[in-house]
Amino acid sequence: MGTPGRVLAPWALLLLLALQLAGASHAIHRSLEAEAAPPSVPASIVSPLLRTGYHFQPPKNWINAPMYYKGWYHLFYQYNPKGAVWGNIVWAHSVSRDLINWIALEPAIYPSIPSDQYGCWSGSATLMEDGTPAITYTGITKPDVNYQVQNLAFPKNASDPLLREWVKPAEFNPIAVPEGDINATQFRDPTTAWYADGHWRMLVGGVRDTVGKAYVYRSRDFKRWTRAKHPLHSAKTGMWECPDFFPVSGPGRENGLDTSVAGVKYVLKSSLDLTRYDYYTVGSYDKNKDRYYPDNPNGDYHRLRYDYGNFYASKTFYDPAKRRRVLTGWANESDSVPDDKAKGWAGIHAIPRKIWLDPSGKQLLQWPIEEVEKLRGKPVSVGGKVVKPGEHFEVMGLATSYQADVEVSFEVSSLDKAEPFDPAYDNDAQKLCGVKGADVKGGVGPFGLWVLASGDLQEKTAVFFRVFKDGYGKPKVLMCTDPTKSSLSPDLYKPTFAGFVDTDISSGKISLRSLIDRSVVESFGAGGKTCILSRVYPSIAIGKGAHLYVFNNGEADVKVSSLTAWEMKKPLMNGA
């Protein structure tokens, strides 16, 4: 929790003064009073103790392109100012010096021209060669069928580092309309553009006869755009929402690259409307043909995921201040629409993650940005403690564990008792976790953490590993978040989430990090090889009623080589 009376940084004081003079008195996120729950909504669901403490979310209602400009991080996001449900979408706008403390400005983009009069949907921000920022976004022109076109906006005053006002040039908008074989109701979400050989290029997501497509558009001046003859890439996977395309440095190199810089490899990501998950492949890009080729020939149908949990509509941007690529993503609620209306808010942003190519070159690694560590308070540590089969212990010493950051290294005594792996689950880790959850005893595992747990363990969310052996005797590691016992509240959606971890566990060693924040748990396995975000709504394991445990439900001893847990403070400013 934040410390009362803490002094604001000088930049924050100056900005707040400027905003107040300009009449933007809503700039700081205001705490919400919990409204009385309707009879059909449990009181625990609208408890302010379930509203996240250090994850970005608006003060109320519903959310769904990031950029760095003149010393400020800008977060543009879809927002419904009229309710905690989908509709009335505008582009809200918040700014930060560190991606943790956020101050809201007035909406940046809202319906104001014929080509966006019925909604301003997702899009991206691009810095042009002279440093001027531009926004491309999807506008809705016919509300009955959600007829979609692409639009362009420039800052009214590019010298303003806060980019508070935007203009939409009437002579160019819309810059792209559905034509030819494009489905006008499935044509959206332009990407950050990249520049090569005298042309800007951007992608727009679409679908045709169940084939997802990343349409390519080119421009010399960023104002007049022409569709290329063929898409950058396509696959029979359904609609591609929120596509993202960016270069990465060589395997194991953590420095990020600007979108227009040639990469050793490239990443193409799409958000699949059919599954509501984000998928990506690693491959190569032929700029002469404007074609993308996944390294794995079967990659389009066995694609990797940024996150194997509740994580969608993600977007990356290049941060020149720290030479890194940063991933932002959105997590919806997993309660009901009536619950959201009763709470008055819905949706959060995941903690921003630094991403880079794994040393193998086959996947990305992800890790919470270093700035989140500024929120760490008092730590507690455990080391060299062996957890016998069927045992657990509580991590003591935290004033509260419902808002915490936990890093733990495990060491399994032996892999001999690992269960045989059923190849029927080879491409369905989530189904396997549903069958073999945290309470199903195994050989090597399940072992891990019980977070947001009540003292009597009636409520608990498990984050754990389980090790199998495939037909060749090779270890296969499953990472799972099991929230099936996370809450006593009725009628909640509590799915298990899981992914396999491509790591060498022959030494028995594996690590886990979990960011716990009231109603969200973000976990990173094996240094960020597999990530899982889950939304949970405990009814008794909230506030000081939340506890943290380590457990082992396998037959092999598990040693906690090291564990450190920190209480996490609230940012000074957070929200919209």
Coordinates of C-alpha atoms in Angstrom, one line a residue:
M1 CA 0.0 0.0 0.0
G2 CA 1.1 3.6 -0.6
T3 CA 2.6 5.5 2.3
P4 CA 0.3 8.3 3.6
G5 CA 1.9 11.7 3.1
R6 CA 4.4 10.6 0.6
V7 CA 5.8 13.5 -1.5
L8 CA 5.2 13.6 -5.2
A9 CA 8.1 13.8 -7.6
P10 CA 8.9 17.2 -9.0
W11 CA 7.7 16.2 -12.5
A12 CA 4.4 15.1 -11.1
L13 CA 3.9 18.3 -9.2
L14 CA 4.6 20.4 -12.3
L15 CA 2.3 18.3 -14.4
L16 CA -0.5 18.4 -11.9
L17 CA -0.2 22.2 -11.6
A18 CA -0.4 22.5 -15.4
L19 CA -3.4 20.3 -15.7
Q20 CA -5.2 22.1 -12.9
L21 CA -4.6 25.4 -14.6
A22 CA -6.0 23.8 -17.8
G23 CA -9.0 22.6 -16.0
A24 CA -8.1 18.9 -16.0
S25 CA -9.0 18.3 -12.4
H26 CA -9.7 14.6 -13.0
A27 CA -6.0 13.9 -13.6
I28 CA -5.3 11.8 -10.6
H29 CA -7.0 8.4 -10.2
R30 CA -9.7 8.8 -7.5
S31 CA -10.5 6.0 -5.3
L32 CA -14.0 4.5 -5.7
E33 CA -16.5 4.0 -3.0
A34 CA -18.1 0.5 -3.3
E35 CA -21.7 0.9 -4.2
A36 CA -24.3 -1.3 -2.6
A37 CA -24.6 -4.5 -4.6
P38 CA -27.9 -5.4 -6.3
P39 CA -29.5 -8.4 -4.6
S40 CA -28.3 -10.7 -7.3
V41 CA -24.6 -9.6 -7.0
P42 CA -22.6 -10.9 -3.9
A43 CA -21.3 -8.0 -1.8
S44 CA -17.8 -9.4 -2.0
I45 CA -17.8 -8.9 -5.8
V46 CA -18.1 -5.1 -5.5
S47 CA -15.6 -4.9 -2.6
P48 CA -13.0 -2.1 -3.2
L49 CA -10.5 -4.7 -2.0
L50 CA -10.8 -6.5 -5.3
R51 CA -9.9 -3.4 -7.3
T52 CA -6.3 -3.8 -8.3
G53 CA -3.7 -1.8 -6.4
Y54 CA -0.8 -1.5 -8.8
H55 CA -2.1 -2.6 -12.2
F56 CA -3.3 0.2 -14.6
Q57 CA -7.1 0.5 -14.9
P58 CA -9.5 3.3 -15.3
P59 CA -11.3 4.7 -12.3
K60 CA -14.6 3.3 -13.6
N61 CA -16.2 1.7 -16.6
W62 CA -14.6 -0.4 -19.4
I63 CA -11.2 -0.5 -21.1
N64 CA -9.6 -2.5 -23.9
A65 CA -1.4 2.1 -28.3
P66 CA 1.5 2.8 -26.4
M67 CA 4.3 5.2 -27.4
Y68 CA 7.3 7.0 -26.0
Y69 CA 7.5 10.7 -26.9
K70 CA 9.7 13.6 -25.6
G71 CA 10.4 11.9 -22.3
W72 CA 6.8 10.6 -21.7
Y73 CA 5.2 7.3 -22.1
H74 CA 1.7 7.6 -23.6
L75 CA -1.0 5.0 -23.2
F76 CA -3.9 5.2 -25.5
Y77 CA -6.7 2.7 -24.8
Q78 CA -10.2 1.9 -25.7
Y79 CA -12.6 3.3 -23.1
N80 CA -16.4 3.5 -22.6
P81 CA -17.1 6.7 -20.7
K82 CA -20.7 5.7 -20.2
G83 CA -20.6 2.3 -18.7
A84 CA -18.7 -0.9 -17.7
V85 CA -19.7 -2.7 -20.9
W86 CA -18.7 -2.6 -24.6
G87 CA -19.9 0.5 -26.5
N88 CA -19.4 4.3 -26.9
I89 CA -15.7 3.7 -27.5
V90 CA -13.2 6.6 -27.5
W91 CA -9.5 6.6 -27.1
A92 CA -8.6 7.6 -23.5
H93 CA -5.1 8.9 -22.9
S94 CA -2.8 8.6 -19.9
V95 CA 0.8 9.6 -19.5
S96 CA 3.7 8.5 -17.3
R97 CA 7.4 9.0 -16.8
D98 CA 8.0 5.4 -15.7
L99 CA 5.1 3.1 -17.0
I100 CA 3.9 2.7 -13.4
N101 CA 2.6 6.1 -12.2
W102 CA 0.0 7.3 -14.6
I103 CA -1.9 10.6 -15.0
A104 CA -5.0 10.9 -17.2
L105 CA -5.5 13.5 -19.8
E106 CA -8.6 14.3 -21.8
P107 CA -9.6 11.6 -24.5
A108 CA -7.3 11.8 -27.4
I109 CA -9.5 10.4 -30.2
Y110 CA -13.3 10.5 -30.1
P111 CA -16.0 10.4 -32.8
S112 CA -15.9 13.8 -34.7
I113 CA -15.8 13.1 -38.5
P114 CA -17.9 11.1 -40.9
S115 CA -15.4 8.2 -41.0
D116 CA -15.5 7.6 -37.3
Q117 CA -18.9 9.0 -36.3
Y118 CA -20.1 5.7 -34.7
G119 CA -16.9 4.7 -32.9
C120 CA -13.1 4.9 -32.6
W121 CA -11.8 1.4 -32.4
S122 CA -8.2 0.1 -31.9
G123 CA -5.2 1.3 -33.7
S124 CA -1.5 2.2 -33.2
A125 CA 0.9 5.1 -32.9
T126 CA 3.9 5.7 -35.1
L127 CA 6.8 8.1 -34.9
M128 CA 7.7 9.4 -38.4
E129 CA 11.2 10.1 -39.7
D130 CA 11.1 13.7 -38.4
G131 CA 9.9 12.6 -35.0
T132 CA 6.3 13.6 -35.4
P133 CA 3.9 11.1 -34.0
A134 CA 0.8 9.9 -35.9
I135 CA -2.1 7.7 -34.9
T136 CA -3.9 5.3 -37.2
Y137 CA -7.1 3.8 -36.0
T138 CA -10.3 2.0 -37.1
G139 CA -13.4 4.1 -37.4
I140 CA -17.0 2.9 -37.7
T141 CA -19.2 4.6 -40.3
K142 CA -22.4 2.5 -40.2
P143 CA -23.5 1.4 -36.8
D144 CA -26.0 -1.3 -37.9
V145 CA -23.2 -3.4 -39.5
N146 CA -20.1 -2.0 -37.9
Y147 CA -18.7 -0.9 -41.3
Q148 CA -15.0 -0.4 -40.7
V149 CA -12.5 2.0 -42.3
Q150 CA -9.0 3.2 -41.2
N151 CA -8.3 6.8 -40.2
L152 CA -5.3 9.1 -39.5
A153 CA -4.7 11.7 -36.8
F154 CA -1.8 14.1 -36.1
P155 CA -1.0 16.1 -32.9
K156 CA -2.3 19.6 -33.1
N157 CA 0.9 20.8 -31.5
A158 CA 3.8 18.4 -31.9
S159 CA 5.9 20.5 -29.5
D160 CA 3.6 19.6 -26.6
P161 CA 5.2 16.5 -25.0
L162 CA 1.8 15.5 -23.6
L163 CA 0.1 15.4 -27.0
R164 CA -3.1 16.6 -25.5
E165 CA -4.9 17.5 -28.8
W166 CA -5.2 15.7 -32.1
V167 CA -6.5 16.6 -35.5
K168 CA -7.9 14.4 -38.3
P169 CA -7.1 15.8 -41.7
A170 CA -10.3 15.8 -43.7
E171 CA -8.6 15.7 -47.0
F172 CA -7.1 12.3 -46.3
N173 CA -9.5 10.4 -44.1
P174 CA -10.4 7.7 -44.4
I175 CA -7.0 6.5 -45.5
A176 CA -8.1 2.9 -46.2
V177 CA -11.5 1.5 -47.0
P178 CA -12.7 -2.1 -47.5
E179 CA -12.5 -2.9 -51.2
G180 CA -12.3 -5.9 -53.4
D181 CA -12.4 -9.1 -51.3
I182 CA -12.2 -7.4 -48.0
N183 CA -15.0 -8.0 -45.5
A184 CA -16.1 -4.5 -44.4
T185 CA -17.1 -5.8 -40.9
Q186 CA -13.8 -7.6 -40.4
F187 CA -11.3 -5.0 -41.3
R188 CA -9.6 -3.3 -38.4
D189 CA -6.7 -2.5 -36.0
P190 CA -3.9 -0.9 -38.1
T191 CA -0.4 -1.6 -36.8
T192 CA 2.5 0.7 -36.0
A193 CA 4.0 1.5 -39.4
W194 CA 7.6 0.8 -40.5
Y195 CA 9.7 2.5 -43.1
A196 CA 11.8 0.9 -45.8
D197 CA 13.0 1.8 -49.3
G198 CA 11.1 5.0 -49.5
H199 CA 7.7 3.6 -48.4
W200 CA 5.8 3.3 -45.1
R201 CA 4.0 0.1 -44.5
M202 CA 1.3 -0.9 -42.1
L203 CA -0.9 -3.9 -41.6
V204 CA -4.6 -4.1 -41.1
G205 CA -6.2 -7.3 -39.7
G206 CA -9.0 -9.1 -41.6
V207 CA -10.5 -12.4 -42.6
R208 CA -11.8 -14.0 -45.7
D209 CA -13.6 -17.4 -45.8
T210 CA -12.1 -18.2 -42.3
V211 CA -8.6 -17.3 -43.5
G212 CA -7.0 -14.6 -41.2
K213 CA -5.1 -12.0 -43.1
A214 CA -2.6 -9.2 -42.4
Y215 CA -3.3 -6.8 -45.2
V216 CA -0.3 -4.6 -46.3
Y217 CA -0.8 -0.9 -47.1
R218 CA 2.0 1.4 -48.4
S219 CA 2.5 5.1 -48.4
R220 CA 5.3 7.5 -49.4
D221 CA 4.0 10.4 -47.3
F222 CA 1.9 8.7 -44.5
K223 CA -1.2 10.3 -45.8
R224 CA -2.1 8.5 -49.0
W225 CA -2.2 4.7 -48.7
T226 CA -2.4 1.9 -51.3
R227 CA -3.2 -1.7 -50.6
A228 CA -0.6 -4.2 -51.7
K229 CA -1.6 -7.1 -54.0
H230 CA -1.1 -9.7 -51.4
P231 CA -1.2 -9.9 -47.5
L232 CA 2.0 -10.0 -45.5
H233 CA 0.8 -13.4 -44.2
S234 CA -2.4 -15.4 -43.8
A235 CA -3.6 -18.6 -42.2
K236 CA -6.9 -20.5 -41.8
T237 CA -7.4 -19.5 -38.2
G238 CA -10.3 -17.0 -38.4
M239 CA -10.2 -13.2 -37.9
W240 CA -6.9 -11.6 -37.0
E241 CA -7.6 -8.7 -34.6
C242 CA -4.9 -6.3 -33.3
P243 CA -2.0 -7.6 -35.5
D244 CA 1.5 -6.6 -34.4
F245 CA 4.7 -7.0 -36.5
F246 CA 8.2 -6.1 -35.2
P247 CA 11.9 -6.9 -35.5
V248 CA 13.9 -8.6 -32.8
S249 CA 17.7 -8.7 -32.2
G250 CA 19.6 -12.0 -32.3
P251 CA 18.8 -14.9 -29.9
G252 CA 19.4 -14.0 -26.3
R253 CA 20.0 -10.3 -27.0
E254 CA 17.8 -8.2 -24.8
N255 CA 18.0 -4.9 -26.6
G256 CA 14.9 -4.0 -28.6
L257 CA 14.7 -2.5 -32.0
D258 CA 12.7 0.3 -33.5
T259 CA 10.0 -1.0 -35.8
S260 CA 11.7 0.4 -38.9
V261 CA 15.1 -1.2 -38.1
A262 CA 16.0 -4.5 -39.8
G263 CA 15.9 -7.4 -37.4
V264 CA 17.7 -10.7 -37.2
K265 CA 14.3 -12.2 -36.8
Y266 CA 10.7 -10.9 -36.9
V267 CA 7.6 -11.6 -34.8
L268 CA 4.1 -11.6 -36.2
K269 CA 1.3 -11.6 -33.7
S270 CA -2.5 -11.7 -34.0
S271 CA -5.4 -11.8 -31.6
L272 CA -7.7 -14.5 -32.7
D273 CA -11.3 -13.5 -32.4
L274 CA -12.4 -17.1 -32.3
T275 CA -10.4 -18.1 -29.2
R276 CA -9.8 -14.6 -27.6
Y277 CA -6.1 -15.4 -27.2
D278 CA -3.0 -13.8 -28.6
Y279 CA -0.7 -16.0 -30.8
Y280 CA 2.6 -15.3 -32.4
T281 CA 5.3 -16.9 -34.6
V282 CA 9.0 -16.1 -35.1
G283 CA 10.2 -15.9 -38.6
S284 CA 11.8 -13.9 -41.4
Y285 CA 10.7 -10.9 -43.5
D286 CA 11.4 -10.3 -47.2
K287 CA 11.0 -6.5 -47.5
N288 CA 11.2 -6.7 -51.3
K289 CA 8.2 -9.0 -51.5
D290 CA 6.5 -7.8 -48.3
R291 CA 6.2 -11.4 -47.2
Y292 CA 6.6 -13.0 -43.8
Y293 CA 7.7 -16.6 -43.4
P294 CA 7.4 -18.4 -40.0
D295 CA 10.5 -20.5 -39.0
N296 CA 8.2 -23.3 -38.1
P297 CA 6.3 -24.5 -41.2
N298 CA 3.5 -25.7 -38.9
G299 CA 3.7 -22.6 -36.8
D300 CA 0.4 -21.0 -38.0
Y301 CA -1.5 -23.9 -36.5
H302 CA 0.6 -24.7 -33.4
R303 CA 1.5 -21.1 -32.6
L304 CA 3.0 -19.8 -29.4
R305 CA 1.2 -17.5 -27.1
Y306 CA 2.4 -14.4 -25.2
D307 CA 0.3 -15.5 -22.3
Y308 CA -1.6 -18.8 -21.6
G309 CA -4.2 -17.1 -19.4
N310 CA -6.5 -14.1 -19.6
F311 CA -4.6 -11.8 -21.9
Y312 CA -5.8 -10.3 -25.2
A313 CA -5.5 -7.4 -27.7
S314 CA -1.9 -6.9 -26.8
K315 CA 0.5 -4.3 -28.3
T316 CA 4.2 -3.7 -28.3
F317 CA 6.2 -0.6 -28.7
Y318 CA 9.9 0.3 -28.9
D319 CA 11.2 2.3 -25.9
P320 CA 14.2 4.3 -27.1
A321 CA 15.0 5.6 -23.6
K322 CA 15.9 2.1 -22.4
R323 CA 16.5 0.4 -25.8
R324 CA 13.9 -2.3 -25.1
R325 CA 10.6 -3.6 -26.6
V326 CA 7.7 -3.4 -24.2
L327 CA 4.5 -5.5 -24.3
T328 CA 1.2 -4.3 -23.0
G329 CA -1.9 -6.4 -22.8
W330 CA -5.5 -6.3 -21.6
A331 CA -7.2 -8.7 -19.2
N332 CA -11.0 -8.8 -19.1
E333 CA -13.0 -9.6 -16.0
S334 CA -14.1 -13.2 -15.5
D335 CA -17.2 -12.4 -13.5
S336 CA -20.5 -11.4 -15.2
V337 CA -21.8 -8.3 -16.9
P338 CA -24.2 -7.6 -14.0
D339 CA -21.2 -7.9 -11.7
D340 CA -19.3 -5.4 -13.8
K341 CA -22.1 -3.0 -13.8
A342 CA -22.4 -3.3 -10.0
K343 CA -18.7 -2.7 -9.6
G344 CA -18.7 0.2 -12.1
W345 CA -15.5 -0.9 -13.8
A346 CA -14.2 -3.7 -16.0
G347 CA -10.8 -4.7 -17.5
I348 CA -7.2 -4.0 -16.5
H349 CA -3.9 -3.8 -18.2
A350 CA -1.2 -6.3 -17.4
I351 CA 2.0 -5.0 -15.9
P352 CA 4.1 -4.0 -18.9
R353 CA 6.6 -6.6 -19.9
K354 CA 10.0 -6.4 -21.6
I355 CA 10.3 -9.0 -24.4
W356 CA 13.2 -10.4 -26.3
L357 CA 14.2 -13.5 -28.3
D358 CA 15.1 -16.6 -26.3
P359 CA 18.7 -17.9 -26.7
S360 CA 17.2 -20.8 -28.7
G361 CA 15.7 -18.4 -31.2
K362 CA 12.4 -20.3 -31.1
Q363 CA 10.3 -18.1 -28.7
L364 CA 10.1 -14.8 -26.8
L365 CA 11.0 -14.3 -23.2
Q366 CA 9.0 -11.9 -21.1
W367 CA 9.7 -10.2 -17.8
P368 CA 8.0 -7.5 -15.8
I369 CA 9.6 -4.1 -16.6
E370 CA 12.2 -3.2 -13.9
E371 CA 10.2 -0.1 -12.9
V372 CA 7.7 -2.3 -11.1
E373 CA 10.3 -3.1 -8.5
K374 CA 10.1 0.5 -7.3
L375 CA 6.8 -0.5 -5.7
R376 CA 8.4 -3.2 -3.6
G377 CA 8.3 -2.7 0.1
K378 CA 9.3 -4.9 3.0
P379 CA 10.7 -8.3 1.9
V380 CA 10.6 -11.6 3.6
S381 CA 12.8 -14.5 2.6
V382 CA 12.9 -18.3 2.9
G383 CA 15.8 -20.5 1.9
G384 CA 16.8 -24.1 1.9
K385 CA 13.4 -25.4 3.1
V386 CA 12.4 -28.9 2.0
V387 CA 8.7 -29.5 1.4
K388 CA 7.8 -33.1 1.8
P389 CA 5.1 -34.9 -0.2
G390 CA 1.6 -33.7 0.7
E391 CA 3.0 -30.9 2.9
H392 CA 2.7 -27.1 2.7
F393 CA 3.9 -24.1 4.7
E394 CA 2.9 -20.5 5.0
V395 CA 5.2 -17.7 4.0
M396 CA 5.1 -15.5 7.2
G397 CA 6.2 -11.9 7.8
L398 CA 4.2 -10.0 5.2
A399 CA 1.8 -7.5 6.6
T400 CA -0.4 -8.5 3.7
S401 CA 0.0 -10.8 0.8
Y402 CA -2.9 -9.7 -1.3
Q403 CA -0.7 -7.2 -3.0
A404 CA 2.8 -8.8 -3.4
D405 CA 5.6 -9.8 -5.7
V406 CA 7.0 -13.3 -5.1
E407 CA 10.2 -14.8 -6.6
V408 CA 11.0 -18.5 -5.8
S409 CA 13.5 -21.1 -7.0
F410 CA 12.5 -24.7 -6.6
E411 CA 14.7 -27.8 -6.8
V412 CA 13.2 -31.3 -7.2
S413 CA 15.0 -34.1 -5.4
S414 CA 14.5 -36.6 -8.3
L415 CA 12.6 -36.8 -11.6
D416 CA 12.3 -40.6 -11.4
K417 CA 8.7 -40.5 -10.3
A418 CA 7.5 -38.2 -13.1
E419 CA 4.2 -39.4 -14.6
P420 CA 4.1 -40.7 -18.2
F421 CA 2.8 -38.0 -20.5
D422 CA -0.3 -38.8 -22.6
P423 CA 0.4 -37.5 -26.1
A424 CA -3.4 -36.8 -26.5
Y425 CA -2.6 -33.6 -24.5
D426 CA 0.4 -32.6 -26.6
N427 CA -1.3 -29.4 -27.9
D428 CA -3.7 -28.8 -25.1
A429 CA -2.0 -27.9 -21.8
Q430 CA -5.1 -26.2 -20.5
K431 CA -7.1 -29.4 -20.8
L432 CA -4.4 -31.4 -19.1
C433 CA -4.4 -28.9 -16.2
G434 CA -8.1 -29.2 -16.0
V435 CA -7.7 -33.0 -15.5
K436 CA -4.7 -32.8 -13.3
G437 CA -5.2 -29.7 -11.2
A438 CA -3.5 -28.6 -8.1
D439 CA -5.3 -31.0 -5.8
V440 CA -4.7 -34.1 -7.9
K441 CA -1.6 -35.8 -6.5
G442 CA 1.2 -36.7 -8.9
G443 CA 4.7 -38.0 -9.1
V444 CA 6.9 -34.8 -9.6
G445 CA 4.4 -32.1 -8.6
P446 CA 2.1 -30.4 -8.5
F447 CA 4.3 -28.0 -6.5
G448 CA 4.2 -24.3 -6.3
L449 CA 2.3 -21.5 -4.6
W450 CA -1.1 -21.0 -3.1
V451 CA -1.8 -17.3 -3.5
L452 CA -4.8 -15.2 -2.3
A453 CA -5.5 -18.1 0.1
S454 CA -7.7 -17.9 3.2
G455 CA -6.3 -19.1 6.5
D456 CA -8.5 -22.2 6.4
L457 CA -7.6 -22.8 2.7
Q458 CA -11.3 -22.8 1.7
E459 CA -10.2 -20.2 -0.9
K460 CA -6.9 -20.5 -2.7
T461 CA -5.5 -20.0 -6.2
A462 CA -2.7 -22.4 -7.1
V463 CA 0.2 -21.6 -9.4
F464 CA 2.3 -24.7 -9.9
F465 CA 4.5 -26.9 -12.0
R466 CA 4.0 -30.6 -12.8
V467 CA 6.7 -32.7 -14.5
F468 CA 5.9 -35.6 -16.9
K469 CA 8.1 -37.9 -19.0
D470 CA 7.4 -38.3 -22.7
G471 CA 7.7 -41.6 -24.6
Y472 CA 11.5 -41.1 -24.9
G473 CA 12.0 -40.5 -21.2
K474 CA 12.5 -36.8 -21.6
P475 CA 11.0 -34.4 -19.0
K476 CA 8.0 -32.4 -20.1
V477 CA 7.0 -29.5 -17.8
L478 CA 3.5 -28.2 -17.3
M479 CA 2.9 -24.8 -15.7
C480 CA -0.6 -24.1 -14.5
T481 CA -2.8 -21.6 -12.7
D482 CA -5.7 -23.3 -11.0
P483 CA -8.4 -20.9 -9.6
T484 CA -11.1 -23.5 -9.2
K485 CA -11.1 -22.9 -5.5
S486 CA -10.3 -19.2 -5.6
S487 CA -13.6 -18.0 -4.4
L488 CA -16.7 -19.1 -2.5
S489 CA -18.8 -16.5 -4.5
P490 CA -21.2 -18.3 -6.8
D491 CA -21.5 -18.1 -10.6
L492 CA -17.9 -17.1 -11.3
Y493 CA -16.0 -18.2 -14.4
K494 CA -12.9 -20.0 -12.9
P495 CA -11.1 -21.7 -15.8
T496 CA -7.7 -23.4 -15.3
F497 CA -5.0 -21.9 -17.5
A498 CA -1.8 -23.7 -18.5
G499 CA 1.2 -23.9 -20.9
F500 CA 4.1 -26.2 -21.4
V501 CA 7.5 -24.8 -20.4
D502 CA 10.3 -25.4 -22.9
T503 CA 13.1 -25.6 -20.3
D504 CA 15.8 -28.1 -19.2
I505 CA 14.8 -29.4 -15.8
S506 CA 17.3 -32.3 -15.8
S507 CA 18.9 -30.6 -12.8
G508 CA 15.6 -30.5 -11.0
K509 CA 15.7 -26.6 -10.9
I510 CA 13.0 -24.3 -12.0
S511 CA 11.9 -20.7 -11.0
L512 CA 8.6 -18.9 -10.7
R513 CA 7.6 -15.3 -10.2
S514 CA 4.1 -14.2 -9.4
L515 CA 2.7 -10.7 -9.2
I516 CA -0.3 -10.8 -6.9
D517 CA -2.7 -7.8 -7.0
R518 CA -6.0 -8.4 -5.3
S519 CA -8.0 -9.8 -8.2
V520 CA -5.2 -10.6 -10.6
V521 CA -2.3 -13.1 -10.5
E522 CA 0.4 -12.7 -13.2
S523 CA 3.0 -15.6 -13.2
F524 CA 6.3 -16.1 -15.1
G525 CA 7.8 -19.6 -15.3
A526 CA 11.4 -20.4 -15.9
G527 CA 12.6 -16.8 -16.4
G528 CA 9.6 -15.8 -18.5
K529 CA 9.4 -18.7 -20.9
T530 CA 5.8 -19.3 -20.0
C531 CA 3.4 -16.7 -18.6
I532 CA -0.1 -17.0 -17.2
L533 CA -2.4 -14.2 -16.1
S534 CA -5.6 -15.1 -14.2
R535 CA -8.4 -13.0 -12.8
V536 CA -9.8 -14.2 -9.4
Y537 CA -12.4 -12.8 -7.0
P538 CA -11.9 -14.2 -3.5
S539 CA -14.6 -13.5 -0.9
I540 CA -12.7 -14.1 2.3
A541 CA -9.0 -14.2 1.2
I542 CA -9.0 -10.4 0.7
G543 CA -7.2 -7.7 2.5
K544 CA -5.6 -9.0 5.6
G545 CA -7.5 -12.2 5.2
A546 CA -5.2 -13.2 2.3
H547 CA -2.3 -15.6 2.9
L548 CA 0.6 -17.0 0.9
Y549 CA 1.7 -20.7 1.0
V550 CA 4.2 -23.1 -0.7
F551 CA 2.8 -26.6 -1.4
N552 CA 3.9 -29.9 -2.7
N553 CA 1.3 -32.5 -3.8
G554 CA 3.8 -34.8 -5.5
E555 CA 5.7 -37.9 -4.3
A556 CA 9.1 -36.3 -4.6
D557 CA 10.6 -33.9 -2.1
V558 CA 10.8 -30.3 -3.3
K559 CA 13.3 -27.8 -1.9
V560 CA 12.7 -24.1 -1.8
S561 CA 16.2 -23.0 -2.6
S562 CA 15.3 -19.4 -2.2
L563 CA 12.0 -17.4 -1.9
T564 CA 11.6 -13.7 -1.5
A565 CA 8.3 -12.0 -1.2
W566 CA 7.7 -8.2 -1.2
E567 CA 4.7 -6.3 -0.2
M568 CA 3.7 -4.0 -3.1
K569 CA 2.8 -0.4 -2.6
K570 CA 0.3 1.4 -4.7
P571 CA 1.6 3.8 -7.3
L572 CA 1.2 7.5 -6.4
M573 CA -0.9 8.0 -9.5
N574 CA -2.7 5.2 -11.3
G575 CA -5.7 5.2 -13.6
A576 CA -7.6 7.3 -16.0

